[in-house]
Short mmCIF file of C-alpha atoms in Angstrom, two decimals:
data_model
loop_
_atom_site.label_atom_id
_atom_site.label_comp_id
_atom_site.label_asym_id
_atom_site.label_seq_id
_atom_site.Cartn_x
_atom_site.Cartn_y
_atom_site.Cartn_z
CA UNK A 87 114.82 99.37 96.72
CA UNK A 88 118.08 101.28 96.68
CA UNK A 89 117.56 104.51 98.65
CA UNK A 90 117.22 107.59 96.44
CA UNK A 91 119.44 106.19 93.64
CA UNK A 92 116.38 104.36 92.43
CA UNK A 93 113.84 106.67 94.02
CA UNK A 94 110.13 106.29 93.65
CA UNK A 95 109.92 109.24 91.35
CA UNK A 96 113.26 109.38 89.60
CA UNK A 97 113.65 112.98 88.41
CA UNK A 98 116.69 112.67 86.16
CA UNK A 99 115.43 109.69 84.22
CA UNK A 100 112.05 111.27 83.83
CA UNK A 101 113.49 114.54 82.52
CA UNK A 102 115.88 112.79 80.10
CA UNK A 103 113.52 110.14 78.76
CA UNK A 104 110.00 111.51 79.03
CA UNK A 105 111.03 114.98 77.74
CA UNK A 106 107.95 116.73 79.04
CA UNK A 107 107.21 120.22 77.82
CA UNK A 108 105.53 122.53 80.30
CA UNK A 109 103.30 125.32 79.02
CA UNK A 110 102.09 127.53 81.85
CA UNK A 111 98.66 129.12 81.74
CA UNK A 112 96.39 130.77 84.27
CA UNK A 113 93.45 128.61 85.34
CA UNK A 114 92.09 131.19 87.77
CA UNK A 115 93.38 134.40 89.32
CA UNK A 116 94.43 132.28 92.30
CA UNK A 117 96.61 129.66 90.66
CA UNK A 118 98.90 128.98 87.71
CA UNK A 119 98.71 125.44 86.39
CA UNK A 120 100.93 123.49 84.00
CA UNK A 121 99.71 121.88 80.80
CA UNK A 122 101.96 118.96 79.91
CA UNK A 123 102.53 116.93 76.76
CA UNK A 124 103.20 113.26 77.50
CA UNK A 125 104.65 110.48 75.35
CA UNK A 126 102.47 107.73 73.95
CA UNK A 127 104.16 105.06 76.10
CA UNK A 128 106.33 104.77 79.19
CA UNK A 129 110.05 104.61 78.24
CA UNK A 130 111.60 101.22 79.00
CA UNK A 131 113.95 102.44 81.73
CA UNK A 132 111.19 104.21 83.56
CA UNK A 133 108.86 101.25 83.11
CA UNK A 134 111.29 99.03 85.00
CA UNK A 135 111.39 101.50 87.88
CA UNK A 136 107.57 101.61 87.96
CA UNK A 137 107.48 97.81 88.13
CA UNK A 138 109.96 97.92 91.01
CA UNK A 139 107.75 100.43 92.82
CA UNK A 140 104.73 98.20 92.36
CA UNK A 141 106.62 95.28 93.86
CA UNK A 142 106.66 97.20 97.17
CA UNK A 143 102.94 97.92 97.08
CA UNK A 144 101.01 95.83 99.62
CA UNK A 145 97.41 95.40 98.60
CA UNK A 146 97.01 93.01 101.52
CA UNK A 147 97.49 96.04 103.79
CA UNK A 148 94.97 97.97 101.68
CA UNK A 149 92.47 95.14 102.15
CA UNK A 150 93.02 94.99 105.92
CA UNK A 151 92.62 98.76 106.28
CA UNK A 152 89.48 98.63 104.14
CA UNK A 153 87.99 95.92 106.36
CA UNK A 154 88.80 97.89 109.51
CA UNK A 155 87.30 101.13 108.20
CA UNK A 156 84.12 99.25 107.25
CA UNK A 157 83.63 98.23 110.90
CA UNK A 158 82.99 101.87 111.86
CA UNK A 159 79.75 103.76 111.35
CA UNK A 160 81.29 106.66 109.43
CA UNK A 161 78.10 108.66 108.95
CA UNK A 162 78.93 112.32 109.52
CA UNK A 163 76.51 112.51 112.44
CA UNK A 164 77.64 109.28 114.10
CA UNK A 165 79.77 109.36 117.26
CA UNK A 166 81.68 106.43 115.77
CA UNK A 167 83.20 108.65 113.08
CA UNK A 168 85.86 109.86 115.53
CA UNK A 169 87.07 106.26 115.85
CA UNK A 170 87.59 106.05 112.10
CA UNK A 171 89.50 109.33 112.27
CA UNK A 172 91.72 107.99 115.05
CA UNK A 173 92.38 104.82 113.08
CA UNK A 174 93.51 106.75 110.00
CA UNK A 175 95.68 109.09 112.09
CA UNK A 176 97.33 106.13 113.84
CA UNK A 177 98.09 104.43 110.53
CA UNK A 178 99.70 107.58 109.11
CA UNK A 179 101.72 108.11 112.27
CA UNK A 180 103.01 104.55 112.05
CA UNK A 181 104.64 105.54 108.74
CA UNK A 182 106.47 108.44 110.41
CA UNK A 183 104.05 111.02 109.00
CA UNK A 184 102.57 113.88 111.03
CA UNK A 185 98.86 114.15 110.23
CA UNK A 186 96.86 117.19 111.27
CA UNK A 187 93.12 117.75 111.39
CA UNK A 188 91.00 120.51 109.84
CA UNK A 189 87.58 121.11 111.46
CA UNK A 190 84.63 120.95 109.09
CA UNK A 191 81.04 121.92 109.87
CA UNK A 192 78.46 119.63 108.31
CA UNK A 193 75.06 121.36 108.15
CA UNK A 194 72.01 119.84 109.80
CA UNK A 195 69.74 117.47 107.94
CA UNK A 196 66.11 116.98 108.92
CA UNK A 197 65.98 117.06 112.73
CA UNK A 198 69.72 116.80 113.22
CA UNK A 199 71.92 119.55 114.55
CA UNK A 200 74.92 120.82 112.64
CA UNK A 201 77.90 118.66 113.51
CA UNK A 202 81.65 119.13 113.33
CA UNK A 203 84.15 116.52 112.22
CA UNK A 204 87.62 116.66 110.72
CA UNK A 205 89.49 116.41 107.50
CA UNK A 206 92.77 114.56 108.03
CA UNK A 207 95.77 116.03 106.23
CA UNK A 208 99.41 114.99 106.10
CA UNK A 209 102.10 116.56 103.94
CA UNK A 210 105.08 114.66 102.56
CA UNK A 211 107.58 117.30 101.45
CA UNK A 212 109.33 116.63 98.17
CA UNK A 213 112.99 115.64 98.14
CA UNK A 214 113.98 118.03 95.36
CA UNK A 215 114.66 121.63 96.45
CA UNK A 216 112.93 123.10 93.39
CA UNK A 217 110.18 120.61 92.66
CA UNK A 218 109.00 120.42 96.26
CA UNK A 219 107.09 123.62 95.49
CA UNK A 220 104.85 121.59 93.18
CA UNK A 221 102.06 119.99 95.21
CA UNK A 222 100.07 116.90 94.20
CA UNK A 223 97.04 115.92 96.27
CA UNK A 224 96.09 112.26 96.75
CA UNK A 225 92.76 112.06 98.54
CA UNK A 226 89.48 110.32 99.33
CA UNK A 227 86.46 110.90 101.54
CA UNK A 228 86.28 108.64 104.58
CA UNK A 229 82.69 109.31 105.68
CA UNK A 230 79.81 107.05 104.65
CA UNK A 231 76.02 106.87 104.58
CA UNK A 232 73.20 104.33 104.22
CA UNK A 233 69.41 104.23 104.12
CA UNK A 234 69.48 103.83 107.92
CA UNK A 235 72.71 105.57 109.01
CA UNK A 236 71.72 105.91 112.66
CA UNK A 237 71.97 102.13 112.82
CA UNK A 238 74.68 101.16 110.34
CA UNK A 239 76.73 102.75 107.55
CA UNK A 240 79.74 100.51 106.75
CA UNK A 241 80.46 102.14 103.37
CA UNK A 242 83.01 99.52 102.32
CA UNK A 243 82.99 100.32 98.62
CA UNK A 244 81.81 103.90 99.24
CA UNK A 245 84.38 104.84 100.35
CA UNK A 246 86.52 102.74 102.67
CA UNK A 247 88.02 101.38 99.42
CA UNK A 248 89.33 104.79 98.38
CA UNK A 249 90.40 105.90 101.87
CA UNK A 250 92.33 102.67 102.46
CA UNK A 251 94.06 103.10 99.10
CA UNK A 252 95.25 106.57 100.10
CA UNK A 253 96.61 105.10 103.36
CA UNK A 254 98.61 102.49 101.42
CA UNK A 255 99.93 105.04 98.93
CA UNK A 256 101.01 107.25 101.85
CA UNK A 257 102.88 104.29 103.36
CA UNK A 258 104.70 103.58 100.14
CA UNK A 259 105.65 107.18 99.43
CA UNK A 260 106.81 107.77 103.01
CA UNK A 261 109.61 105.24 102.50
CA UNK A 262 110.35 106.39 98.92
CA UNK A 263 110.11 110.17 98.98
CA UNK A 264 108.93 111.77 95.73
CA UNK A 265 110.64 114.75 94.13
CA UNK A 266 107.49 116.88 94.45
CA UNK A 267 105.41 117.41 97.57
CA UNK A 268 102.45 115.08 98.03
CA UNK A 269 99.52 116.06 100.25
CA UNK A 270 97.36 113.19 101.49
CA UNK A 271 93.82 114.22 102.48
CA UNK A 272 90.88 112.30 103.94
CA UNK A 273 87.70 114.37 103.60
CA UNK A 274 84.72 114.33 105.90
CA UNK A 275 81.17 115.40 105.01
CA UNK A 276 81.29 114.29 101.37
CA UNK A 277 77.94 112.53 101.52
CA UNK A 278 76.22 115.72 102.70
CA UNK A 279 77.62 117.89 99.91
CA UNK A 280 81.45 117.73 99.68
CA UNK A 281 81.87 119.88 102.79
CA UNK A 282 85.35 118.57 103.61
CA UNK A 283 86.83 119.23 100.18
CA UNK A 284 85.11 122.61 99.96
CA UNK A 285 86.62 123.55 103.31
CA UNK A 286 90.09 122.51 102.16
CA UNK A 287 89.82 124.38 98.83
CA UNK A 288 88.51 127.54 100.49
CA UNK A 289 91.41 127.46 102.93
CA UNK A 290 93.89 126.92 100.09
CA UNK A 291 92.48 129.89 98.21
CA UNK A 292 92.50 132.09 101.30
CA UNK A 293 96.16 131.44 102.15
CA UNK A 294 97.23 131.23 98.47
CA UNK A 295 98.61 127.69 98.75
CA UNK A 296 96.32 126.82 95.81
CA UNK A 297 99.02 128.28 93.56
CA UNK A 298 101.20 125.25 94.29
CA UNK A 299 98.58 122.59 93.44
CA UNK A 300 99.38 120.90 90.14
CA UNK A 301 96.77 118.14 90.41
CA UNK A 302 94.26 116.81 92.91
CA UNK A 303 93.57 113.08 92.64
CA UNK A 304 90.37 111.80 94.24
CA UNK A 305 89.69 108.08 94.76
CA UNK A 306 86.04 107.10 95.21
CA UNK A 307 84.55 103.59 95.03
CA UNK A 308 87.49 101.81 93.40
CA UNK A 309 86.98 98.19 94.46
CA UNK A 310 83.43 97.15 93.59
CA UNK A 311 82.59 93.47 93.07
CA UNK A 312 80.65 92.85 89.87
CA UNK A 313 81.93 89.73 88.13
CA UNK A 314 79.27 90.05 85.44
CA UNK A 315 80.87 93.05 83.76
CA UNK A 316 84.28 93.89 82.27
CA UNK A 317 86.51 95.81 84.65
CA UNK A 318 86.31 99.50 83.78
CA UNK A 319 87.73 102.52 85.61
CA UNK A 320 86.44 106.03 84.91
CA UNK A 321 88.71 109.07 84.93
CA UNK A 322 86.59 112.17 85.31
CA UNK A 323 87.59 115.82 84.93
CA UNK A 324 87.08 118.81 82.65
CA UNK A 325 88.17 119.04 79.03
CA UNK A 326 90.75 121.76 79.72
CA UNK A 327 92.61 119.32 81.99
CA UNK A 328 92.37 116.20 79.81
CA UNK A 329 96.12 116.24 79.06
CA UNK A 330 96.57 115.12 82.68
CA UNK A 331 94.90 111.81 81.79
CA UNK A 332 97.88 110.84 79.63
CA UNK A 333 100.19 109.39 82.33
CA UNK A 334 97.40 107.05 83.43
CA UNK A 335 96.53 106.14 79.85
CA UNK A 336 100.16 105.27 79.08
CA UNK A 337 100.36 103.21 82.28
CA UNK A 338 97.29 101.31 81.18
CA UNK A 339 98.67 100.79 77.67
CA UNK A 340 102.05 99.52 78.83
CA UNK A 341 101.27 97.70 82.07
CA UNK A 342 97.54 97.18 82.68
CA UNK A 343 95.82 96.39 79.42
CA UNK A 344 93.10 94.35 81.13
CA UNK A 345 91.72 97.59 82.61
CA UNK A 346 89.24 99.45 80.42
CA UNK A 347 89.61 103.20 80.91
CA UNK A 348 86.57 105.40 80.46
CA UNK A 349 87.05 109.17 80.10
CA UNK A 350 84.26 111.41 81.37
CA UNK A 351 84.48 115.18 80.81
CA UNK A 352 81.25 116.03 82.63
CA UNK A 353 82.30 116.06 86.29
CA UNK A 354 79.76 115.62 89.05
CA UNK A 355 79.04 113.80 92.27
CA UNK A 356 82.31 113.77 94.24
CA UNK A 357 85.05 115.89 95.82
CA UNK A 358 86.84 116.66 92.55
CA UNK A 359 84.12 119.19 91.76
CA UNK A 360 85.23 121.36 94.70
CA UNK A 361 88.62 121.82 93.02
CA UNK A 362 87.37 122.10 89.45
CA UNK A 363 84.90 124.86 90.29
CA UNK A 364 87.78 127.19 91.15
CA UNK A 365 90.04 126.09 88.29
CA UNK A 366 92.31 123.67 90.16
CA UNK A 367 93.11 120.55 88.08
CA UNK A 368 91.48 117.46 89.54
CA UNK A 369 90.75 113.89 88.43
CA UNK A 370 88.23 111.53 89.98
CA UNK A 371 89.00 107.79 89.78
CA UNK A 372 85.87 105.66 90.18
CA UNK A 373 84.56 102.29 88.98
CA UNK A 374 82.56 102.94 85.83
CA UNK A 375 78.76 103.17 86.27
CA UNK A 376 79.06 102.18 89.92
CA UNK A 377 76.57 104.77 91.23
CA UNK A 378 73.97 103.62 88.69
CA UNK A 379 74.44 99.85 88.80
CA UNK A 380 75.81 99.04 92.25
CA UNK A 381 72.79 97.71 94.13
CA UNK A 382 74.38 98.27 97.56
CA UNK A 383 75.08 101.97 96.92
CA UNK A 384 74.28 103.95 100.10
CA UNK A 385 72.86 100.84 101.74
CA UNK A 386 73.60 99.00 104.99
CA UNK A 387 74.72 96.10 102.80
CA UNK A 388 77.69 98.02 101.39
CA UNK A 389 80.09 95.82 103.33
CA UNK A 390 83.35 93.99 102.71
CA UNK A 391 81.55 91.19 100.84
CA UNK A 392 80.80 93.66 98.04
CA UNK A 393 84.47 94.58 97.53
CA UNK A 394 86.73 93.09 94.89
CA UNK A 395 90.37 92.63 95.90
CA UNK A 396 91.70 92.15 92.37
CA UNK A 397 89.92 95.17 90.90
CA UNK A 398 90.95 97.36 93.81
CA UNK A 399 94.55 96.21 93.45
CA UNK A 400 94.55 96.99 89.73
CA UNK A 401 93.13 100.47 90.36
CA UNK A 402 95.80 101.29 92.94
CA UNK A 403 98.58 99.97 90.70
CA UNK A 404 97.43 102.01 87.72
CA UNK A 405 96.94 105.22 89.72
CA UNK A 406 100.33 104.85 91.38
CA UNK A 407 102.02 104.16 88.00
CA UNK A 408 100.49 107.29 86.50
CA UNK A 409 101.30 109.41 89.51
CA UNK A 410 104.93 108.28 89.33
CA UNK A 411 105.22 110.02 85.97
CA UNK A 412 104.04 113.30 87.46
CA UNK A 413 105.71 113.76 90.80
#
């Protein structure tokens, strides 16, 4: 790919062809968010650039990172969680990124003592002097749980699949810098009540960096094997932010018609709720009905054999194609 002349997120082409109109409105007293009107389809010139971006995506690397993460017991109270953290940090560093950690206290359950583990955060500053002040979060929780977590909690689908996807997207963006700033976050303590994302949001509100957040994307359980059902991906947020679905809907319409998109405007059950509760736009991407119908959910059997390479690949491609229209 030719340097910045055909950059991952080509600002000039996007401004000329997509003709987005920004209408600013206050979501909370902490942050001003943009409401955008998007076209019904991706313009041809931009579509070709998106296809070129996707050609550099390596879902084989996603799969290998997923398999490695699933070898760790990532239960919040397991001593093995630090090894998963070190693995993620080493992968990000190998891309030339500079990840930092944010301590998170996870309250005690039953006879356990309160424990402390870390969010992992790395910031890729935007290449455009003006638009770098717009921040887009790409994130996933990396902790896991099972019915017997002291013994084993591989959490391959939930949520090594999402965490590994964020690693791969960080790799791709590190070599093709976006115009806006992208913040990659790996949350801890999600299974005990979204403690990692709550900690991040509270910190953002306290230091007023929440004002820069235009959208938080959360990936959770994106590669679940279920050959008996049509492939369906749910996008979940609140009604006031549903215009932010459009880039992903147009990507699906133009490039990924085999994916069924389900829109859910009753958010619950994952880290996006931490952002939405304080008025920060957020979208959860998750396999449709997976928490209800996935028989290995929160079980020791949630291992690599339950993951679906093709569905995971399609999810990452669609999310990346939609994100390209934003940042």
